PDB file of C-alpha atoms in Angstrom:
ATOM      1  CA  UNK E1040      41.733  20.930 -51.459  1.00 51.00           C
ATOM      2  CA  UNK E1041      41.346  20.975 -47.335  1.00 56.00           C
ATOM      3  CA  UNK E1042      45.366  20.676 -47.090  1.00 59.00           C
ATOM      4  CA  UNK E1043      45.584  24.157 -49.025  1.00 56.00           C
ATOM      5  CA  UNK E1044      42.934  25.583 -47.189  1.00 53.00           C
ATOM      6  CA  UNK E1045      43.868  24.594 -43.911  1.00 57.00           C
ATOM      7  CA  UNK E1046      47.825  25.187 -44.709  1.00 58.00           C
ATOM      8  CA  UNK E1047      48.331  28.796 -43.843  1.00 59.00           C
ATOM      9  CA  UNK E1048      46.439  31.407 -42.392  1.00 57.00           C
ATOM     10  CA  UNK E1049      44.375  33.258 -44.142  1.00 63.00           C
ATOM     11  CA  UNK E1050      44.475  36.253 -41.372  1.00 67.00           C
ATOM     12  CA  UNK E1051      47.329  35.984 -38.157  1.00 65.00           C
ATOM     13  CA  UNK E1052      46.533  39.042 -35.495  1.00 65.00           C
ATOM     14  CA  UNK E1053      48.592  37.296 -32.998  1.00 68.00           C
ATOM     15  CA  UNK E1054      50.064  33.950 -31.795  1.00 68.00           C
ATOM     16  CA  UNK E1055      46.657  33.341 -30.264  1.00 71.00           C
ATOM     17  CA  UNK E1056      44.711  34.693 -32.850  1.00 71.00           C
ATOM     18  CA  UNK E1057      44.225  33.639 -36.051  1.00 72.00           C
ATOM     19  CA  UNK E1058      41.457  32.451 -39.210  1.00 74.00           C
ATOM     20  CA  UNK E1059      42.443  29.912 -41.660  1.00 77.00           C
ATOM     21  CA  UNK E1060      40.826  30.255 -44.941  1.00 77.00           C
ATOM     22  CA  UNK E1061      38.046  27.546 -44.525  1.00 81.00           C
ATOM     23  CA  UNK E1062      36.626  29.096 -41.109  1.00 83.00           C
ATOM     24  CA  UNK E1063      36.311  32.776 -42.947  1.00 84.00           C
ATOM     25  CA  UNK E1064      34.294  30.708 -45.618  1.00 88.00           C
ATOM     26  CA  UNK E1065      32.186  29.040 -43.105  1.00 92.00           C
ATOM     27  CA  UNK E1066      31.944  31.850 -41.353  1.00 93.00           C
ATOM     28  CA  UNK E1067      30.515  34.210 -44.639  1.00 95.00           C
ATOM     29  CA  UNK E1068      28.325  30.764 -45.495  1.00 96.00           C
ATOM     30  CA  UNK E1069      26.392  30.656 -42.339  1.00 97.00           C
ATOM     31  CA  UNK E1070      26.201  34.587 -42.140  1.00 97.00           C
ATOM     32  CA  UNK E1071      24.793  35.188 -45.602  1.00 96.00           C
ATOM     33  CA  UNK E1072      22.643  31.802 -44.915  1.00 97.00           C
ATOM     34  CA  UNK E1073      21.120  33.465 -41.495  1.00 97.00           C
ATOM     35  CA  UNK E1074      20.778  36.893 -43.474  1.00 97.00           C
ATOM     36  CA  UNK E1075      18.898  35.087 -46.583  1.00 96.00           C
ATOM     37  CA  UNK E1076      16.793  33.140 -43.948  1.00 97.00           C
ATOM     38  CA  UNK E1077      15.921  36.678 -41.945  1.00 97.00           C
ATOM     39  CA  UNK E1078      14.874  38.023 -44.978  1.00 96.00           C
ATOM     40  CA  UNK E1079      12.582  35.244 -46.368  1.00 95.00           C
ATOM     41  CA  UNK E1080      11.088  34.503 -42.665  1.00 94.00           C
ATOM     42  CA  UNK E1081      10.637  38.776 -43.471  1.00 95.00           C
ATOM     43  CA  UNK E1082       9.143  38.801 -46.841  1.00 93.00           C
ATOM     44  CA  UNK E1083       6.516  35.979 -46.118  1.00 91.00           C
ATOM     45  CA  UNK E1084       5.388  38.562 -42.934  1.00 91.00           C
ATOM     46  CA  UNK E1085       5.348  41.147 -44.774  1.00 92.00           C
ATOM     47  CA  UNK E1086       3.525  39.407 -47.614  1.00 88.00           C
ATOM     48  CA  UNK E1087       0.865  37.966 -44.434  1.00 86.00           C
ATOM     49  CA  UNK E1088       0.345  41.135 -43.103  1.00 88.00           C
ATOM     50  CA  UNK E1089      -0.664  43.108 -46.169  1.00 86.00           C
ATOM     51  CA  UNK E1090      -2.900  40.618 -47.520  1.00 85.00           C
ATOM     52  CA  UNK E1091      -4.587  39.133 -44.275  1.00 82.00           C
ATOM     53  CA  UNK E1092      -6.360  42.968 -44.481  1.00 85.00           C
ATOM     54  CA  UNK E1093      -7.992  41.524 -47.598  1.00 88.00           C
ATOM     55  CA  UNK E1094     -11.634  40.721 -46.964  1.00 89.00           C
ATOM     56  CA  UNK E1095     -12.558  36.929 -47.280  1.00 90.00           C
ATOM     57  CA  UNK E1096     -14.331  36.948 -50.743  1.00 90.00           C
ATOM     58  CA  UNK E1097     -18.843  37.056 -50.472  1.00 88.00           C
ATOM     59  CA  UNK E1098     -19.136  36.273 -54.146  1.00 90.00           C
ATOM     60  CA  UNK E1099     -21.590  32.957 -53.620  1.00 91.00           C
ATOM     61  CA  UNK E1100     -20.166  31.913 -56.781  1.00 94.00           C
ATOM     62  CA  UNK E1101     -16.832  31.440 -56.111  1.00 94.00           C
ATOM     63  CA  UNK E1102     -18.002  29.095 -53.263  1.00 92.00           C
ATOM     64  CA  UNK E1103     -20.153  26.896 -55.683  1.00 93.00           C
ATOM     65  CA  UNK E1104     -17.428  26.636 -58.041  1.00 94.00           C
ATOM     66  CA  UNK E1105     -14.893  25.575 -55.347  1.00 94.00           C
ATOM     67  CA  UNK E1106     -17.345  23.513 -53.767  1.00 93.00           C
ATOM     68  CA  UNK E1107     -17.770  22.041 -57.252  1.00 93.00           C
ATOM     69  CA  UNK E1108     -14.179  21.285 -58.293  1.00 93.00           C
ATOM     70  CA  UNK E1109     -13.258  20.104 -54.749  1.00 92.00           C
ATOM     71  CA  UNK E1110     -16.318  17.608 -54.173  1.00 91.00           C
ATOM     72  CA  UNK E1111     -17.388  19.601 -50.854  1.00 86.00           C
ATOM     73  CA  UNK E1112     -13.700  19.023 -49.243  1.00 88.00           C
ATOM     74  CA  UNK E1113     -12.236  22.624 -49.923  1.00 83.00           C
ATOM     75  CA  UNK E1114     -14.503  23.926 -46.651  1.00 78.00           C
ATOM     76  CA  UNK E1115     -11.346  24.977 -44.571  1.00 81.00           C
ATOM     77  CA  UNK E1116      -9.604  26.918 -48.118  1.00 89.00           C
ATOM     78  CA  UNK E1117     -10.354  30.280 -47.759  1.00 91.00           C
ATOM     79  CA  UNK E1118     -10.767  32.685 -50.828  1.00 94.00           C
ATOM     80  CA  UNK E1119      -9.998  36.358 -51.099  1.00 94.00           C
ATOM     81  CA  UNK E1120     -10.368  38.913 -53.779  1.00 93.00           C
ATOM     82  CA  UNK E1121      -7.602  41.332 -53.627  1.00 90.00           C
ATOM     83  CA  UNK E1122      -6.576  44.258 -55.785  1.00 88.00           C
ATOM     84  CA  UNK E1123      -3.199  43.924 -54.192  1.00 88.00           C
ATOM     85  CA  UNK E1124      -2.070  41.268 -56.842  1.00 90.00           C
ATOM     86  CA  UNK E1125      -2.528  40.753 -60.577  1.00 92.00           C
ATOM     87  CA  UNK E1126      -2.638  36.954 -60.683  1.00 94.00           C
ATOM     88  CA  UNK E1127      -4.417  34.274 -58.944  1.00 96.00           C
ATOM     89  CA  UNK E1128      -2.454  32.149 -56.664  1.00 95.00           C
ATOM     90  CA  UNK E1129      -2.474  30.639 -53.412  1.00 95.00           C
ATOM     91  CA  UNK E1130      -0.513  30.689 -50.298  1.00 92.00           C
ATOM     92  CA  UNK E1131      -0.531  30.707 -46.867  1.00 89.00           C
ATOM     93  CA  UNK E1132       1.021  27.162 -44.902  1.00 86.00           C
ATOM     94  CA  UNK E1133      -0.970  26.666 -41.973  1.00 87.00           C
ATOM     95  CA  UNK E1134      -3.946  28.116 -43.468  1.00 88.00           C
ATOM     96  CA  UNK E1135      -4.079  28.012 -47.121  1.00 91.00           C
ATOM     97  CA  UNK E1136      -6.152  30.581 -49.144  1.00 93.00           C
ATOM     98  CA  UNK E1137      -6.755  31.236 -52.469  1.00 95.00           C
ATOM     99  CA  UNK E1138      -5.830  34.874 -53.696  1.00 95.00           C
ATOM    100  CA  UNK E1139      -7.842  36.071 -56.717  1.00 95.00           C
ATOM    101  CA  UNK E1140      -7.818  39.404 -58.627  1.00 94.00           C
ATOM    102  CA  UNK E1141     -10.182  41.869 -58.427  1.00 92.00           C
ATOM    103  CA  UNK E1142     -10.958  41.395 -61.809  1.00 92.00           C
ATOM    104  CA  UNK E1143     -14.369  40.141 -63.089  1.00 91.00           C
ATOM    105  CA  UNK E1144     -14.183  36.519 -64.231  1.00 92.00           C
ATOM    106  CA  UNK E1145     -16.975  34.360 -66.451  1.00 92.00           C
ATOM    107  CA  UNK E1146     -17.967  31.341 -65.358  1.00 92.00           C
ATOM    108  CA  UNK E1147     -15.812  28.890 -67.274  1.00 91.00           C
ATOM    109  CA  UNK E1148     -12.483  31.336 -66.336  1.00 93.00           C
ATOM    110  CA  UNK E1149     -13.266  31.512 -62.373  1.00 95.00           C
ATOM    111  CA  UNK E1150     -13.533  27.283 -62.897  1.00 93.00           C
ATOM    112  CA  UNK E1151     -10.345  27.250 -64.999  1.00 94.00           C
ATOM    113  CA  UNK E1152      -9.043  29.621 -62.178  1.00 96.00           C
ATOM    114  CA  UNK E1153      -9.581  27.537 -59.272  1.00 96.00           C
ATOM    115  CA  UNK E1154      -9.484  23.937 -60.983  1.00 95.00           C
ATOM    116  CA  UNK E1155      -5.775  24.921 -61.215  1.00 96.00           C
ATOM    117  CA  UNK E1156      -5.126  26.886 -57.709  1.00 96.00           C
ATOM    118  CA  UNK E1157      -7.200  23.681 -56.139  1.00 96.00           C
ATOM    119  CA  UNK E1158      -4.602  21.436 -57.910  1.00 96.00           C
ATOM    120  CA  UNK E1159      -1.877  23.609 -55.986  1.00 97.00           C
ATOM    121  CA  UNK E1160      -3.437  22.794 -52.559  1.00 96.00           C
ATOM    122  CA  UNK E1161      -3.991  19.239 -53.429  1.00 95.00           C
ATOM    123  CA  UNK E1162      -0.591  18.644 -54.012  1.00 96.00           C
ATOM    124  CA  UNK E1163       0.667  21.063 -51.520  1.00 95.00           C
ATOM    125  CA  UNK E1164       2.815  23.217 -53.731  1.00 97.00           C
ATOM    126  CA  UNK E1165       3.239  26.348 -51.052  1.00 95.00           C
ATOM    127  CA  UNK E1166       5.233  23.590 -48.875  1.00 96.00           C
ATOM    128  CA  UNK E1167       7.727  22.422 -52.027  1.00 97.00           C
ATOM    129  CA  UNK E1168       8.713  25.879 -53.270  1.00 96.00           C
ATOM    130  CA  UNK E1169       8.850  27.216 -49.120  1.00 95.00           C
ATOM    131  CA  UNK E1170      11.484  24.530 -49.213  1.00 96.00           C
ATOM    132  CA  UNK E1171      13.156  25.530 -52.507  1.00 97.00           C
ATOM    133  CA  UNK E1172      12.954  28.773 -50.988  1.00 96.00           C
ATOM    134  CA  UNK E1173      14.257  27.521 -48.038  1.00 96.00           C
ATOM    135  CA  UNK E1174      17.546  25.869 -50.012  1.00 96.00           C
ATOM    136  CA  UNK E1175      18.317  29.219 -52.010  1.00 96.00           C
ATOM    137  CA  UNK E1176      19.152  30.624 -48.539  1.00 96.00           C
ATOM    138  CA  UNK E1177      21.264  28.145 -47.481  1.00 97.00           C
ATOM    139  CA  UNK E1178      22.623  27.495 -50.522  1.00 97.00           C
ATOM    140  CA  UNK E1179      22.675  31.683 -51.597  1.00 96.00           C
ATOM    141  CA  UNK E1180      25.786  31.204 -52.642  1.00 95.00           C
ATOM    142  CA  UNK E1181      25.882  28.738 -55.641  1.00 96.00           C
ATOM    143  CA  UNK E1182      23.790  29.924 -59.029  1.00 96.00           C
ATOM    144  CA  UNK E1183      22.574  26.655 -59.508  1.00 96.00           C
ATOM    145  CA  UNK E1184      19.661  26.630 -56.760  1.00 96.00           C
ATOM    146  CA  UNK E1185      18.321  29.909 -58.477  1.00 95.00           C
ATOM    147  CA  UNK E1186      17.763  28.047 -61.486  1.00 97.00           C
ATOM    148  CA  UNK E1187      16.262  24.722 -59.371  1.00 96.00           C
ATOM    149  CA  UNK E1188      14.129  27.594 -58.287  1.00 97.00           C
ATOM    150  CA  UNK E1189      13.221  28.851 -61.146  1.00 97.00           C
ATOM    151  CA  UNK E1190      12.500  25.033 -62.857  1.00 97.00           C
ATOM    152  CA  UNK E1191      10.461  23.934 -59.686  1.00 97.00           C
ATOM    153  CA  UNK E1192       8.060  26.688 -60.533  1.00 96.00           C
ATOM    154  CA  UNK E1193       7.518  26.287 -63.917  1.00 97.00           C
ATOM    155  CA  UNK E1194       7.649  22.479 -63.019  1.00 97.00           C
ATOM    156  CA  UNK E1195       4.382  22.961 -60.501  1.00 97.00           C
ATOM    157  CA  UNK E1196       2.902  25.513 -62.926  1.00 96.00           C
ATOM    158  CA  UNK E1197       2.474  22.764 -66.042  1.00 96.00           C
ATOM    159  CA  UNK E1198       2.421  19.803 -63.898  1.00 96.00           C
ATOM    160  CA  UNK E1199      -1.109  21.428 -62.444  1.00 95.00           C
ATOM    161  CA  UNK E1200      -2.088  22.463 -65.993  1.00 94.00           C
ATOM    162  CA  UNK E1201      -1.937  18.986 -67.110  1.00 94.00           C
ATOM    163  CA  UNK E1202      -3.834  17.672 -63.879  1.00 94.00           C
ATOM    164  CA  UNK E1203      -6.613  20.078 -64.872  1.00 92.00           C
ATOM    165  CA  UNK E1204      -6.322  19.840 -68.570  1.00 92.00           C
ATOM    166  CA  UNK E1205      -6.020  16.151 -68.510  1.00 90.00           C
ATOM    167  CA  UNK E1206      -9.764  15.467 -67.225  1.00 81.00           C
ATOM    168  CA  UNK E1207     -11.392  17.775 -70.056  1.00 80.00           C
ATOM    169  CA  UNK E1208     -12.236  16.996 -73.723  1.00 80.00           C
ATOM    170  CA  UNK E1209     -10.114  18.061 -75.945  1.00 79.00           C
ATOM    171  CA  UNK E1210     -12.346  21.660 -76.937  1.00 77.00           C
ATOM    172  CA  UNK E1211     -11.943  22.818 -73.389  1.00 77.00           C
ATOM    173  CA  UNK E1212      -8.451  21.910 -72.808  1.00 76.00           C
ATOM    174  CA  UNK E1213      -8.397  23.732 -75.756  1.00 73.00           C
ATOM    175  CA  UNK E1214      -9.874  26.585 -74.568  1.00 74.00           C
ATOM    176  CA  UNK E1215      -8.112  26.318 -70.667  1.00 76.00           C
TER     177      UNK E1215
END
C-alpha cells in the first residue's frame, strides 16, 4: 500500500516542489485533528463559561442527601441548580460539580439523582469520555470512534445504574 502511495506524485509544481499522496493525507489528518481539537478545547469553554454563572445550589437538602450517599467525603463536589440544562449530570475536571435541573425533586428522586451522578465522580467518568472525546478528534476521520463514543456513554450510563441499583432491595431498584 506505501509503494503506491509513495510511487508518483500526487501534485508536481516544479522539480523542487512536489506532494506525494501520503503527505497530502497526513497533512488533511493532522489539520482536521488540530481543527476537531480547537473546537472541543472551544465547546468545553464555552460550556464553563455559561454555566460557572450558575449559582452554587442553597437547598440544605441537597447537601444532606450528598452528604448521605457520599459518607461525608463529597465536601469538595460542588452542586448547582441550573435552568440552563434539562438533565442532571456532572462535569467539570479539575473541579467537579454536579449540575441539576431546576426542577423540583422528592426526596427519594433527588437520592436516586445523586446516588447515580456520585457514582460518576467516584469512578471519574468526565476523565474517560474527555478522552473518548479526545480520540474522536484525532481519529475524526474513521466512523468507528463515533460509535466507541456513543457505546462508552451508554456503557458509563448502565454501568452506574447497576452500582446504584445493585445496593437496593429489589422494590426500590424497582422503583430507581
Amino acid at each position: 500500500v506505501m509503494t503506491v502511495l509513495e510511487s508518483t506524485p500526487f501534485i508536481h509544481l516544479s522539480d523542487s516542489l512536489s506532494f506525494q499522496l501520503y503527505e497530502l493525507l497526513i497533512f488533511l489528518w493532522i489539520s482536521g485533528s488540530l481543527y476537531s481539537l480547537f473546537r472541543l478545547c472551544f465547546q468545553e469553554f464555552r460550556f464553563q463559561r455559561h454555566l460557572a454563572k450558575e449559582p452554587v445550589s442553597s437547598d440544605a437538602r441537597v447537601y444532606s442527601v450528598l452528604d448521605e450517599i457520599s459518607e461525608g467525603k463529597a465536601s469538595k463536589l460542588r452542586v448547582v441548580e441550573s435552568s440552563l440544562i434539562n438533565t442532571p449530570m456532572i462535569a467539570g475536571f479539575l473541579h467537579p460539580t454536579i449540575y441539576l435541573p431546576k426542577i423540583s425533586f422528592s426526596d427519594t428522586e433527588l437520592y436516586h439523582v445523586l446516588s447515580h451522578e456520585w457514582t460518576h465522580y467516584l469512578h471519574k467518568d468526565v476523565w474517560t469520555k474527555l478522552l473518548v472525546r479526545i480520540l474522536c478528534a484525532i481519529y475524526w476521520w474513521n466512523p468507528v470512534v463515533y460509535l466507541l463514543k456513543h457505546s462508552i456513554d451508554t456503557i458509563l450510563e448502565t454501568k452506574s445504574d447497576l452500582y446504584v441499583t445493585n445496593k437496593m432491595q429489589e422494590e426500590d431498584s424497582i422503583d430507581y
